[in-house]
Coordinates of C-alpha atoms in Angstrom, one line a residue:
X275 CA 10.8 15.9 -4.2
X276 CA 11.8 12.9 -6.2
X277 CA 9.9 10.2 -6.0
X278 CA 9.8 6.6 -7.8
X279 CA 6.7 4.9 -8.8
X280 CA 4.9 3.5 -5.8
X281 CA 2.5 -0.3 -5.9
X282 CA -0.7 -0.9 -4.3
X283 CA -2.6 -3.9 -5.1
X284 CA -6.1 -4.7 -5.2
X285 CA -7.4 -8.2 -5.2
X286 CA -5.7 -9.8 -7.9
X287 CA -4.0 -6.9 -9.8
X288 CA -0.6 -5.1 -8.8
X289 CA -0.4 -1.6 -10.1
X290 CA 2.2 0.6 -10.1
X291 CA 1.7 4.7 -9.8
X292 CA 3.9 7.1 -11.2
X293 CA 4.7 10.1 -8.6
X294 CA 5.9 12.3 -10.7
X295 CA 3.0 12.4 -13.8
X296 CA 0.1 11.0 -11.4
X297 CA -0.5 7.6 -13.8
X298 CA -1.0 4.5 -13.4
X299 CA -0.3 0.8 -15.0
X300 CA -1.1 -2.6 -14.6
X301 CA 1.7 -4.3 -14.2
X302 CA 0.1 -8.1 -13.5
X303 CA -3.2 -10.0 -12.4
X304 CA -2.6 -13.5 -10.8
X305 CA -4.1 -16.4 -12.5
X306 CA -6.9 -18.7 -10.7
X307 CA -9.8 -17.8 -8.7
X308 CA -9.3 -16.2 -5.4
X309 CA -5.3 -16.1 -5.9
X310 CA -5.1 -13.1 -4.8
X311 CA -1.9 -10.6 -3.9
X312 CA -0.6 -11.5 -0.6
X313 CA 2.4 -9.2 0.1
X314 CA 5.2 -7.2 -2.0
X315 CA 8.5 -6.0 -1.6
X316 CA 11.1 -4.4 -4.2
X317 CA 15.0 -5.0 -4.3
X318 CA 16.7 -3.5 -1.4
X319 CA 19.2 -1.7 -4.1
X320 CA 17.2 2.0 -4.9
X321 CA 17.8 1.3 -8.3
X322 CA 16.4 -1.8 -8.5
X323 CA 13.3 -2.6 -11.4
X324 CA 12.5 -5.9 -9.7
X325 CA 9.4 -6.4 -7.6
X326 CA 8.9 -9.8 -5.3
X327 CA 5.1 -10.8 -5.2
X328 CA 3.5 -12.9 -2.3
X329 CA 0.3 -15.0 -3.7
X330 CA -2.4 -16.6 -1.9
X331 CA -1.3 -20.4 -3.8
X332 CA 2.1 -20.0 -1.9
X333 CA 4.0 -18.8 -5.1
X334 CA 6.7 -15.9 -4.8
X335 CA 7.0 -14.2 -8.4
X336 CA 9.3 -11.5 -9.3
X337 CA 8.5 -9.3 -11.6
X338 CA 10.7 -6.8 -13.9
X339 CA 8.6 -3.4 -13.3
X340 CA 10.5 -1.5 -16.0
X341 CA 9.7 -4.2 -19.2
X342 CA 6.2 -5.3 -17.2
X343 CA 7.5 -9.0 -17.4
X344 CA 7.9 -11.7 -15.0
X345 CA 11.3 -13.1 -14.9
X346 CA 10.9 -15.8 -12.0
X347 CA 9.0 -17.4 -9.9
X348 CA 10.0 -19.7 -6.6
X349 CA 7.6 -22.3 -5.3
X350 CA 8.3 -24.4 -1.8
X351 CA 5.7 -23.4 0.6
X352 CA 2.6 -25.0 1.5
X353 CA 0.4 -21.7 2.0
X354 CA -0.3 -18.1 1.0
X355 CA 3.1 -16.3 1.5
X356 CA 2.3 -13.3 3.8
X357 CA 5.6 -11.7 4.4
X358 CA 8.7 -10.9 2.1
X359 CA 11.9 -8.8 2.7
X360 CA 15.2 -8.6 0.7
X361 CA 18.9 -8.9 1.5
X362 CA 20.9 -7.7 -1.8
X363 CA 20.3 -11.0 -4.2
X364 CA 18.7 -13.1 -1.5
X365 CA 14.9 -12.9 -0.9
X366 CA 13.1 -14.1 1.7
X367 CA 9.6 -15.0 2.2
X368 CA 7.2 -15.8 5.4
X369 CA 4.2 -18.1 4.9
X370 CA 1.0 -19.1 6.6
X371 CA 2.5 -22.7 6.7
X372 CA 4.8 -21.2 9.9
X373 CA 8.1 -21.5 7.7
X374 CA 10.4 -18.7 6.0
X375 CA 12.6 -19.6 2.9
X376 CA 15.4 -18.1 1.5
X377 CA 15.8 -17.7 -2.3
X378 CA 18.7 -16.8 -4.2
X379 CA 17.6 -15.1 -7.2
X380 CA 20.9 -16.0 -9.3
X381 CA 20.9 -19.6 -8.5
X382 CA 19.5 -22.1 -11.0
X383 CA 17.7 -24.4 -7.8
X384 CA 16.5 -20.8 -5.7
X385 CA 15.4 -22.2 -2.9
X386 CA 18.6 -22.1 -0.7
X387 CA 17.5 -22.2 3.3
X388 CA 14.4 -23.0 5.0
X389 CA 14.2 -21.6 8.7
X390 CA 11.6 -23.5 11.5
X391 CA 10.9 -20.8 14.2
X392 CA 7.3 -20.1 14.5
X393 CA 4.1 -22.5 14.9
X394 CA 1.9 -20.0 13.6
X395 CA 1.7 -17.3 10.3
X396 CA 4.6 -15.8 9.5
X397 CA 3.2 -12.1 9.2
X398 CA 6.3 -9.8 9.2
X399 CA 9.8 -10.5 8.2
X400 CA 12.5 -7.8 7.9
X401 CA 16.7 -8.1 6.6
X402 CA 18.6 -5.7 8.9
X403 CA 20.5 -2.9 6.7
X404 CA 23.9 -4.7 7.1
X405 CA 22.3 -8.0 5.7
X406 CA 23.4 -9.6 9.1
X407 CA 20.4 -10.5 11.1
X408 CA 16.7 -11.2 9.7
X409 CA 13.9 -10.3 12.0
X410 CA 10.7 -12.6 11.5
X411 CA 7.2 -12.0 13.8
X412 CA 4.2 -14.5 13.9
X413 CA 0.9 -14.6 14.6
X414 CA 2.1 -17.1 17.6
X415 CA 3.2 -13.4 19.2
X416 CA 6.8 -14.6 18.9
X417 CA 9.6 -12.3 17.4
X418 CA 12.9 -14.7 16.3
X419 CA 16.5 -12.9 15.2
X420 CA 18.5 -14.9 13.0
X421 CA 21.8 -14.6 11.8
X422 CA 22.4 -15.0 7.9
X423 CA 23.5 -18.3 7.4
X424 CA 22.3 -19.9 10.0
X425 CA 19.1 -22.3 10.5
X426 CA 18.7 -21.8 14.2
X427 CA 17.2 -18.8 15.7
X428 CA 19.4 -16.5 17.7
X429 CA 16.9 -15.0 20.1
X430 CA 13.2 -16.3 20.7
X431 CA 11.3 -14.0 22.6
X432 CA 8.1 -13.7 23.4
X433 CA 7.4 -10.3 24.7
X434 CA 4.4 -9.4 23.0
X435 CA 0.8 -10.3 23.9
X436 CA -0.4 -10.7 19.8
X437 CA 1.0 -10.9 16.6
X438 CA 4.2 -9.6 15.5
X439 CA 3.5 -8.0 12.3
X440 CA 5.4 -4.2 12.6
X441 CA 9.4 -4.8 11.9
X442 CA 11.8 -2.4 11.4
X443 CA 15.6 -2.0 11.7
X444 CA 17.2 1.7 12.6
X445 CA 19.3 3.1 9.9
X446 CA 21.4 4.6 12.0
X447 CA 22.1 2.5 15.2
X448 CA 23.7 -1.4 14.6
X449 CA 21.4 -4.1 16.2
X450 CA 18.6 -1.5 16.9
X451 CA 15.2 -3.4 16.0
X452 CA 11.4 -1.4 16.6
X453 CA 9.0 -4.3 16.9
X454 CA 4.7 -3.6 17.0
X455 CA 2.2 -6.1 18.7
X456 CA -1.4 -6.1 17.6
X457 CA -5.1 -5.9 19.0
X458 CA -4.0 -7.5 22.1
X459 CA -0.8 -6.0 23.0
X460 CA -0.9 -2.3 21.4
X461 CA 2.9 -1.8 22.1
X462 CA 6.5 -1.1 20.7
X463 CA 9.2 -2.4 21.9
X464 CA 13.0 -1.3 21.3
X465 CA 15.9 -4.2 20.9
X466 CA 19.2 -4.3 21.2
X467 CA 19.9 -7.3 18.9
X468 CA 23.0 -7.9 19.7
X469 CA 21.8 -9.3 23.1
X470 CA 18.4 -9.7 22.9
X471 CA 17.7 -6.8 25.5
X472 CA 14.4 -5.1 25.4
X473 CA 15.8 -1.7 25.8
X474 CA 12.4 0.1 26.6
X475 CA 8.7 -0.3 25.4
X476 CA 5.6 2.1 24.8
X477 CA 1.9 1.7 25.0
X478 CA 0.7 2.9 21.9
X479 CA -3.2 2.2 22.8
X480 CA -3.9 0.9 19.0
X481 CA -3.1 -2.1 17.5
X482 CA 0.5 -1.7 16.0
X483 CA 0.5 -2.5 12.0
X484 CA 3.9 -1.2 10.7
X485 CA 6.7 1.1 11.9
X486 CA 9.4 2.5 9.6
X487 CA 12.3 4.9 10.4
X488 CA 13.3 8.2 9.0
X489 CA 16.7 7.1 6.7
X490 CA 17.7 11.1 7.9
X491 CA 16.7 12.0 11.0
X492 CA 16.4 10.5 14.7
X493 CA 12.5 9.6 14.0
X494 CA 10.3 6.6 13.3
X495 CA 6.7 6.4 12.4
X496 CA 4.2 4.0 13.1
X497 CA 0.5 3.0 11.9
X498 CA -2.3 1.4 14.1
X499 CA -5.4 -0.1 13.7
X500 CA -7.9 -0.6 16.6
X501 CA -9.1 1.7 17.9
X502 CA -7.9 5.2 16.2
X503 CA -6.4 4.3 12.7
X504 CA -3.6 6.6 13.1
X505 CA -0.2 7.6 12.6
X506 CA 2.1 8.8 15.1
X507 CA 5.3 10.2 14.6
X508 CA 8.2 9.7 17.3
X509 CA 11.4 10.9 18.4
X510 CA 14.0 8.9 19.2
X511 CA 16.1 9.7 22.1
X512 CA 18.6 7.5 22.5
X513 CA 18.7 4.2 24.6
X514 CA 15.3 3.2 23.5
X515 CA 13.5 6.0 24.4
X516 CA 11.1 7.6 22.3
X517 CA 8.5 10.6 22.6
X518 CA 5.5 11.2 20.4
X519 CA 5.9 14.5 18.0
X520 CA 2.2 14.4 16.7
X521 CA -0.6 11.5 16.1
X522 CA -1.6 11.9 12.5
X523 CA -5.1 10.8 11.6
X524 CA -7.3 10.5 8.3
X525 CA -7.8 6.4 7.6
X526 CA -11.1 5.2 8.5
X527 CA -10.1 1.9 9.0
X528 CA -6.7 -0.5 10.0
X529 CA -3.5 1.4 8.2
X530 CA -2.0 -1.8 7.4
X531 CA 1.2 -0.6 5.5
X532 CA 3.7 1.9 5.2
X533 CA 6.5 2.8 2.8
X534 CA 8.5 5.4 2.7
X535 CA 9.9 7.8 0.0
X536 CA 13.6 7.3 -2.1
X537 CA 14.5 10.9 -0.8
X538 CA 13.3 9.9 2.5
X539 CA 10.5 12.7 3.1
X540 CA 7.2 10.9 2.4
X541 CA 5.4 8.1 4.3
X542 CA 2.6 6.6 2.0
X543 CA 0.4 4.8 4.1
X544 CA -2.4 1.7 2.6
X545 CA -5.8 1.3 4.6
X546 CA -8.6 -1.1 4.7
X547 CA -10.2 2.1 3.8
X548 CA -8.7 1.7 0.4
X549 CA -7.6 4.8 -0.1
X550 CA -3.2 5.8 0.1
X551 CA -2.2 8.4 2.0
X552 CA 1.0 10.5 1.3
X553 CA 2.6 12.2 4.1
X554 CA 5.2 14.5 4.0
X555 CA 6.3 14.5 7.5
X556 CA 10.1 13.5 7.9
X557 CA 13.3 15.0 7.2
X558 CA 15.8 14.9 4.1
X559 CA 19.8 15.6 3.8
X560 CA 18.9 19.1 3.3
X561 CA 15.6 20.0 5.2
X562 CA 15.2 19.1 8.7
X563 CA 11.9 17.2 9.7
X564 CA 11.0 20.1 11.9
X565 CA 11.7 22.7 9.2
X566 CA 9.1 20.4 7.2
X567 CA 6.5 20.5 9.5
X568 CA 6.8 24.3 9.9
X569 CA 6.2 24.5 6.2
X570 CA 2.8 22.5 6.2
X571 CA 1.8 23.4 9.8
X572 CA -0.7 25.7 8.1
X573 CA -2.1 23.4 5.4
X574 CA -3.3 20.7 7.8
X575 CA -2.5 16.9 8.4
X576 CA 1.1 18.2 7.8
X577 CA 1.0 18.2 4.3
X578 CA -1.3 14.9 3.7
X579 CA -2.8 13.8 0.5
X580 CA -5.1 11.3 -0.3
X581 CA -5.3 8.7 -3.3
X582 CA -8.7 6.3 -3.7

């Protein structure tokens, strides 16, 4: 498997890990007390060096993780920036203040469009692959689709019963959106963005914390909080159906975050246990995800590790 470094943060530090020799490295600490790490996100390109940090004094920095240097930062909102995603040059950030802006990393005066759509936190923000339509959730329980380039939300809906902070866009389907509600909701719901149709929805029974999809196969996983602090792995059927494969559990606490491996076969998973966990559960080009889970059926949490 080839793997790139992965980032967790703690506190005030970033630190990147090294997958293939084990290491670590500090790559920053923010300045000033309790300014602490509030989200991250690298460049959508997968050979991109450049890592976008979210701060606690409403500051978005970007960082150069192959020289360890910062080459930028962006200023403009008025609290801790909780949400970032990218959409090839163009970051975009979600803040505490209720607004998301949109910086254009090239352009001498970054700050480029500032989008009004929620009256609460801005916890989870998400470009589509095709750099089309931005997906934003708040902890007003609303999820907004936008279309690039414009200031005014496509769709508003209001589905959910809690905050929107699980986003993701299908790889493989145009205008298919997962969306996760927390404590008080527990579900996900399918979208067909292109009309703003819910297309189906499942009671997960846990607070919903952050889905991804498999870049190969028909599959998406997601991670939960209250009550289990699990991982389940789905199936996707078509039409916004879905059916659970297998509910992985390990995390002692909320499993807040999820990325997923360049070659596609890994989910690493953060907790407020703070410990990572690597899961080798989906499918590549070559290897189907079924094929991968008879290969670690034997060796239990389907071929889990654990980092502290």
């Amino acid at each position: 498997v080839t793997l790139v470094r992965g980032v967790c943060f703690g506190k005030q530090c970033v630190f990147l890990w090294n997958a293939s020799t084990g290491a670590t490295q500090k790559l920053l600490e923010t300045s000033g007390a309790g300014n602490i790490v509030t989200s991250l996100a690298w460049g959508d390109d997968p050979t991109c060096n450049t890592l976008a940090v979210g701060t606690h004094d409403s500051q978005v920095q970007l960082w150069d993780v192959g020289s360890c240097k910062q080459i930028g930062e962006m200023s403009g909102h008025r609290s801790r920036v909780s949400s970032l995603s990218w959409n090839g040059q163009l970051v975009s950030s979600g803040s505490r203040d209720s607004a998301i802006h949109h910086y254009d990393v090239r352009a001498p005066q970054k700050q480029v469009a500032e989008l009004h759509g929620h009256s609460q936190e801005v916890c989870g923000l998400k470009w589509s692959p095709q750099g089309t339509q931005l997906a934003s959730g708040g902890n007003d329980n609303i999820l907004n689709i936008w279309e690039a380039r414009r200031n005014q939300s496509r769709f508003t809906i209001s589905r959910h019963q809690a905050a929107v902070k699980a986003l993701a866009w299908c790889p493989f389907h145009t205008n298919l959106l997962a969306s996760g509600g927390g404590t008080a909701d527990r579900r996900i719901c399918l979208w067909n963005t292109g009309n703003g149709q819910c297309l189906n929805e499942v009671d997960t029974k846990s607070q919903v914390c952050a889905v991804q999809w498999s870049t190969h196969d028909r599959e998406l996983v997601s991670s939960h909080g209250f009550t289990h602090n699990q991982l389940i792995l789905w199936r996707y059927a078509g039409r916004g159906r879905v059916h659970k494969v297998v509910e992985l559990t390990g995390h002692q606490a909320r499993v807040l975050h999820m990325a997923q491996s360049p070659d596609g076969t890994t989910i690493v998973s953060a907790a407020a246990d703070e410990t990572l966990r690597f899961w080798r559960i989906l499918g590549s080009p070559t290897r189907s995800a079924a094929k991968l889970k008879m290969e670690h059926s034997s060796r239990g949490l389907l071929g889990a590790s654990c980092i502290r």
